[in-house]
Coordinates of C-alpha atoms in Angstrom, one line a residue:
M21 CA 0.0 0.0 0.0
R22 CA 1.0 3.6 -0.6
Y23 CA 0.1 6.5 1.6
R24 CA -0.8 10.2 1.5
T25 CA -1.0 12.9 4.1
I26 CA -4.3 14.8 4.4
G27 CA -4.5 18.1 6.3
T28 CA -1.8 20.6 7.0
D29 CA -1.9 21.3 10.7
P30 CA 0.6 19.0 12.5
S31 CA -1.9 18.4 15.3
T32 CA -4.7 17.1 13.1
R33 CA -3.2 15.9 9.8
R34 CA -3.2 12.2 9.1
E35 CA -1.4 9.8 6.9
V36 CA -3.9 7.6 5.1
S37 CA -3.8 4.9 2.4
S38 CA -3.7 6.0 -1.2
L39 CA -7.1 4.2 -1.6
S40 CA -10.2 4.8 0.5
L41 CA -12.7 2.0 1.1
G42 CA -16.3 3.0 0.8
A43 CA -18.6 1.5 3.4
M44 CA -21.9 2.9 2.1
L45 CA -23.7 -0.4 1.6
F46 CA -22.1 -2.3 4.5
G47 CA -24.8 -3.6 6.9
T48 CA -27.5 -3.4 4.2
D49 CA -26.9 -4.6 0.6
T50 CA -23.6 -6.1 1.8
D51 CA -24.2 -8.4 4.7
E52 CA -22.2 -8.3 7.9
K53 CA -20.1 -11.4 7.3
T54 CA -19.0 -10.2 3.8
S55 CA -18.5 -6.6 5.1
F56 CA -16.2 -7.8 7.8
A57 CA -14.3 -10.0 5.3
V58 CA -13.8 -7.0 3.0
L59 CA -12.7 -4.7 5.9
D60 CA -10.3 -7.4 7.2
R61 CA -8.7 -7.8 3.7
F62 CA -8.4 -4.0 3.3
V63 CA -6.5 -3.6 6.5
E64 CA -4.4 -6.7 5.9
A65 CA -3.3 -5.1 2.6
G66 CA -2.3 -1.9 4.4
G67 CA -5.5 0.1 3.9
T68 CA -6.3 2.6 6.6
F69 CA -8.9 5.0 5.1
I70 CA -12.6 4.1 5.4
D71 CA -15.5 6.2 4.4
T72 CA -19.1 6.3 5.6
S73 CA -21.9 8.7 6.4
N74 CA -24.6 9.2 9.0
N75 CA -27.3 8.8 6.3
Y76 CA -26.1 5.5 4.8
A77 CA -28.3 3.8 3.9
F78 CA -31.6 5.6 4.6
W79 CA -33.1 4.4 1.3
Y80 CA -32.7 0.8 2.3
D81 CA -35.8 0.7 4.5
D82 CA -37.1 4.2 4.2
G83 CA -35.5 5.1 7.5
L84 CA -32.9 7.5 8.6
G85 CA -29.7 5.6 7.9
G86 CA -26.9 4.8 10.3
Q87 CA -26.5 1.1 9.4
S88 CA -23.1 1.6 7.8
E89 CA -21.7 3.5 10.9
E90 CA -23.2 0.8 13.2
L91 CA -21.5 -2.0 11.3
L92 CA -18.2 -0.2 11.3
G93 CA -18.6 0.3 15.1
R94 CA -19.1 -3.5 15.5
W95 CA -16.1 -4.2 13.3
L96 CA -13.9 -1.7 15.1
R97 CA -14.8 -3.3 18.5
S98 CA -14.4 -6.9 17.4
R99 CA -11.0 -6.2 15.8
D100 CA -9.8 -3.6 18.3
A101 CA -8.9 -1.6 15.2
Y102 CA -9.4 1.9 16.5
D103 CA -5.8 2.9 16.1
R104 CA -5.2 1.2 12.8
V105 CA -7.7 3.1 10.6
V106 CA -8.9 6.6 9.8
I107 CA -12.7 6.8 9.6
A108 CA -14.4 9.6 7.7
T109 CA -18.1 10.2 8.1
K110 CA -20.5 12.9 6.9
L111 CA -23.5 14.9 8.1
G112 CA -26.1 17.2 6.6
A113 CA -27.9 14.9 4.2
R114 CA -29.7 12.6 6.7
P115 CA -33.5 12.9 6.3
R116 CA -35.3 14.6 9.2
T117 CA -38.0 12.0 9.2
P118 CA -38.4 8.4 7.9
G119 CA -39.7 8.0 4.4
T120 CA -38.2 11.2 3.2
S121 CA -34.8 12.0 1.6
F122 CA -32.1 14.7 1.6
L123 CA -33.7 16.1 -1.6
D124 CA -36.7 17.4 0.2
N125 CA -36.1 17.0 3.9
P126 CA -32.4 17.2 4.8
E127 CA -31.1 17.7 8.3
G128 CA -29.0 20.6 7.2
L129 CA -25.9 22.3 8.7
S130 CA -27.1 24.4 11.6
A131 CA -25.0 24.4 14.7
K132 CA -27.7 22.5 16.6
T133 CA -27.9 19.8 13.9
I134 CA -24.2 19.5 13.6
R135 CA -23.7 18.9 17.4
A136 CA -26.6 16.3 17.5
A137 CA -25.4 14.5 14.3
V138 CA -21.8 14.2 15.7
E139 CA -23.1 12.8 18.9
G140 CA -25.0 10.2 16.9
S141 CA -22.1 9.2 14.8
L142 CA -19.8 8.9 17.8
E143 CA -22.3 6.6 19.4
R144 CA -22.8 4.4 16.4
L145 CA -19.1 4.1 15.6
G146 CA -18.2 3.6 19.3
V147 CA -15.4 6.2 19.2
E148 CA -14.6 9.3 21.2
R149 CA -13.3 11.3 18.2
L150 CA -14.2 11.6 14.5
D151 CA -11.0 11.5 12.4
L152 CA -12.6 13.3 9.4
L153 CA -16.0 14.9 9.2
Y154 CA -17.6 16.2 6.0
A155 CA -20.4 18.6 5.3
H156 CA -22.2 16.2 3.0
I157 CA -24.4 18.6 0.9
E158 CA -25.1 22.3 0.8
D159 CA -27.4 24.0 3.3
R160 CA -28.7 27.1 1.5
V161 CA -30.6 28.3 4.5
T162 CA -28.2 28.3 7.5
P163 CA -25.7 31.1 7.4
A164 CA -22.2 29.9 6.5
E165 CA -20.8 31.7 9.6
E166 CA -22.9 29.4 11.8
T167 CA -21.9 26.2 10.0
V168 CA -18.2 27.2 10.0
G169 CA -18.3 28.2 13.7
A170 CA -20.0 24.9 14.7
F171 CA -17.4 22.8 12.9
G172 CA -14.6 24.9 14.3
E173 CA -15.8 24.4 17.8
L174 CA -15.7 20.6 17.4
V175 CA -12.1 20.7 16.2
A176 CA -11.0 23.0 18.9
E177 CA -12.4 20.8 21.6
G178 CA -10.9 17.7 20.1
T179 CA -14.2 15.9 19.1
V180 CA -13.3 16.1 15.4
G181 CA -9.9 15.9 13.8
L182 CA -10.1 17.1 10.1
L183 CA -12.9 18.8 8.3
G184 CA -14.1 18.2 4.8
V185 CA -16.8 19.2 2.4
S186 CA -18.7 17.3 -0.3
N187 CA -21.0 18.3 -3.1
H188 CA -20.7 22.1 -2.6
T189 CA -20.1 24.6 -5.3
T190 CA -16.6 26.1 -5.4
W191 CA -17.6 29.5 -4.3
R192 CA -19.3 28.1 -1.2
I193 CA -16.1 26.2 -0.3
E194 CA -14.0 29.3 -0.7
R195 CA -16.5 31.4 1.3
A196 CA -16.5 28.9 4.2
R197 CA -12.7 28.6 4.2
A198 CA -12.3 32.4 4.2
I199 CA -14.7 32.7 7.1
A200 CA -12.7 30.1 9.0
A201 CA -9.4 31.8 8.3
A202 CA -10.8 35.2 9.4
T203 CA -12.3 33.8 12.6
G204 CA -9.3 31.7 13.5
V205 CA -11.0 28.3 13.4
A206 CA -10.3 25.1 11.5
G207 CA -11.6 25.0 7.9
Y208 CA -12.3 22.5 5.2
E209 CA -9.1 20.6 4.1
V210 CA -10.5 17.6 2.3
L211 CA -12.9 17.7 -0.6
Q212 CA -15.0 14.8 -1.7
Y213 CA -16.6 14.8 -5.1
S214 CA -17.7 12.4 -7.8
H215 CA -14.7 12.0 -10.2
S216 CA -13.5 9.5 -12.7
Y217 CA -11.5 9.2 -15.9
L218 CA -14.5 9.8 -18.2
R219 CA -15.7 13.4 -18.2
P220 CA -19.4 14.0 -17.5
R221 CA -21.5 16.5 -19.3
T222 CA -22.0 19.8 -17.5
D223 CA -25.0 20.9 -19.3
I224 CA -27.5 18.5 -17.7
P225 CA -28.5 17.7 -14.1
R226 CA -26.6 14.8 -12.6
G227 CA -28.2 11.9 -10.8
M228 CA -29.6 12.6 -7.4
F229 CA -28.3 16.1 -7.4
P230 CA -30.7 17.9 -9.8
D231 CA -29.0 21.2 -9.8
G232 CA -25.6 19.8 -10.7
G233 CA -22.3 21.2 -9.4
V234 CA -21.3 18.1 -7.6
H235 CA -18.4 16.9 -9.8
P236 CA -15.0 18.6 -10.0
G237 CA -15.2 20.4 -13.3
T238 CA -12.6 22.8 -14.6
E239 CA -13.3 25.4 -12.0
L240 CA -12.9 23.1 -9.0
L241 CA -9.8 21.3 -10.4
S242 CA -8.2 24.8 -11.0
Y243 CA -9.1 25.6 -7.4
L244 CA -7.4 22.5 -6.2
R245 CA -4.3 23.3 -8.2
A246 CA -4.2 26.8 -6.6
E247 CA -4.6 25.4 -3.1
P248 CA -2.0 22.7 -2.6
G249 CA -3.0 22.1 1.0
L250 CA -6.3 20.6 -0.1
S251 CA -6.9 16.9 -1.0
L252 CA -9.6 15.4 -3.3
V253 CA -11.3 12.2 -2.3
A254 CA -12.9 10.9 -5.5
Y255 CA -16.1 8.9 -5.0
S256 CA -17.6 6.7 -7.7
P257 CA -14.3 6.5 -9.5
L258 CA -15.4 3.3 -11.3
L259 CA -18.8 4.6 -12.3
K260 CA -20.6 1.8 -10.5
G261 CA -19.0 -0.8 -12.7
A262 CA -19.8 0.8 -16.0
Y263 CA -16.2 0.5 -17.3
T264 CA -16.3 -3.3 -17.3
R265 CA -19.9 -4.6 -16.9
A266 CA -22.4 -4.8 -19.7
D267 CA -25.3 -4.8 -17.2
K268 CA -24.1 -1.4 -15.9
P269 CA -24.3 1.0 -18.8
L270 CA -23.0 4.5 -18.6
S271 CA -25.6 7.1 -17.7
D272 CA -26.7 9.9 -19.9
D273 CA -24.1 12.1 -18.1
Y274 CA -21.4 10.6 -20.4
D275 CA -23.4 10.7 -23.7
H276 CA -21.1 13.0 -25.6
P277 CA -18.4 12.6 -28.4
G278 CA -15.5 12.6 -26.0
T279 CA -16.5 9.4 -24.2
P280 CA -15.6 6.9 -27.0
A281 CA -12.2 8.5 -27.5
R282 CA -11.3 8.2 -23.8
L283 CA -12.6 4.7 -23.6
A284 CA -10.4 3.7 -26.6
A285 CA -7.4 5.3 -24.9
L286 CA -8.2 3.5 -21.7
R287 CA -8.4 0.1 -23.4
E288 CA -5.1 0.7 -25.2
V289 CA -3.3 1.5 -21.9
A290 CA -5.0 -1.5 -20.2
A291 CA -3.7 -3.8 -23.0
E292 CA -0.2 -2.3 -22.7
T293 CA 0.0 -2.8 -18.9
G294 CA -1.9 -6.1 -18.6
A295 CA -4.1 -4.4 -16.0
T296 CA -7.9 -4.2 -15.9
L297 CA -9.7 -1.0 -17.0
N298 CA -10.7 -0.4 -13.4
Q299 CA -7.1 -0.6 -12.3
V300 CA -5.9 1.8 -14.9
V301 CA -8.6 4.3 -13.9
L302 CA -7.5 4.1 -10.3
A303 CA -3.8 4.4 -11.2
W304 CA -4.6 7.4 -13.3
Q305 CA -6.2 9.1 -10.4
T306 CA -3.6 8.3 -7.7
G307 CA -0.8 9.5 -10.0
H308 CA -2.5 12.7 -10.9
E309 CA -0.8 16.1 -10.4
I310 CA -3.6 17.0 -8.0
P311 CA -3.6 14.8 -4.8
I312 CA -6.5 12.5 -5.5
I313 CA -7.5 9.6 -3.3
P314 CA -10.0 7.2 -5.1
L315 CA -12.9 6.2 -2.9
A316 CA -14.1 2.8 -4.1
G317 CA -16.7 0.4 -2.7
A318 CA -16.4 -3.4 -2.8
S319 CA -19.2 -5.9 -2.2
S320 CA -16.8 -8.9 -2.1
V321 CA -13.2 -9.7 -1.4
A322 CA -12.6 -10.5 -5.1
Q323 CA -13.8 -7.0 -6.0
L324 CA -11.5 -5.5 -3.4
D325 CA -8.5 -7.5 -4.6
E326 CA -9.0 -6.0 -8.1
I327 CA -9.1 -2.5 -6.6
L328 CA -6.0 -3.2 -4.5
G329 CA -4.2 -4.3 -7.7
S330 CA -4.1 -0.7 -8.8
V331 CA -1.8 0.4 -6.0
E332 CA 1.4 -0.9 -7.6
L333 CA 0.4 0.0 -11.1
E334 CA 2.6 2.9 -12.3
L335 CA 1.7 4.4 -15.6
T336 CA 4.5 5.8 -17.8
A337 CA 4.6 9.4 -18.8
E338 CA 3.6 8.3 -22.3
Q339 CA 0.6 6.3 -21.1
R340 CA -0.6 9.2 -18.9
A341 CA -0.2 11.6 -21.9
K342 CA -2.3 9.3 -24.1
L343 CA -5.0 9.1 -21.5
D344 CA -5.0 12.8 -20.8
A345 CA -5.0 13.8 -24.5
A346 CA -8.1 11.8 -25.5
H347 CA -11.1 14.0 -26.0

């Protein structure tokens, strides 16, 4: 396994594995025995970075979520793995009541909600401190000053280590970070966004986020280049299996002339390296000029082993140039 450092403050920054394991479906679609086996294999291979959220998986039973955190808590206790992994969780997108969703009834990012959500995550995970906490989705009602102040208090008191942000427009990220700097509190240092080798269209709404703005387009990538202290955690790097599975077709997000050219380049590099398409995608991300940590899920040990196979895959400069040049 290879490792990266996230965060800049010596008191809170962490060294994490160059791959992050997504636990979204652990405890629901992926049963406990299988989830434990995947987690054990990940740690055995040197993996240390695990991702969850307080709302995973609310859609499973029209509830509020929490199953993923609860499963991770049971695994942490049974393996006494508290000091061996870095757990990232999120808040802000949990439904307020059962049978609703974050689209129409999200918990939001008020100071009161943040405090209550953190207490719930600490209990479900069975930990005294959250290693990395993300603001999951935008709250367009609560003043940014209130949200930033609440997160900053949690870091100052030691309840939370690092702060992150997901699915926010770039200008909201910068405003929040500017407020944090001006008020002397901790700000967002890790950004989590949907990102893969194929480029999505930006002229149509995307998936569950009908107003778009949740993938790192040109503006956000430029922002990351200008702010070297930030890290990008890329969720859905393998597009839910669409690179390799005929039963998982690409969504309309990728229906544009550039997709066939990039798929052709990807297949050429895979043939040259003897790696799978998925492994080339992950290697392309981890070797990017921007510090990217792919966040991939696995519903079996076999799937995880393919993902882990990308760690030692080093693309040549020529291969990277071929992939980057395809349009």
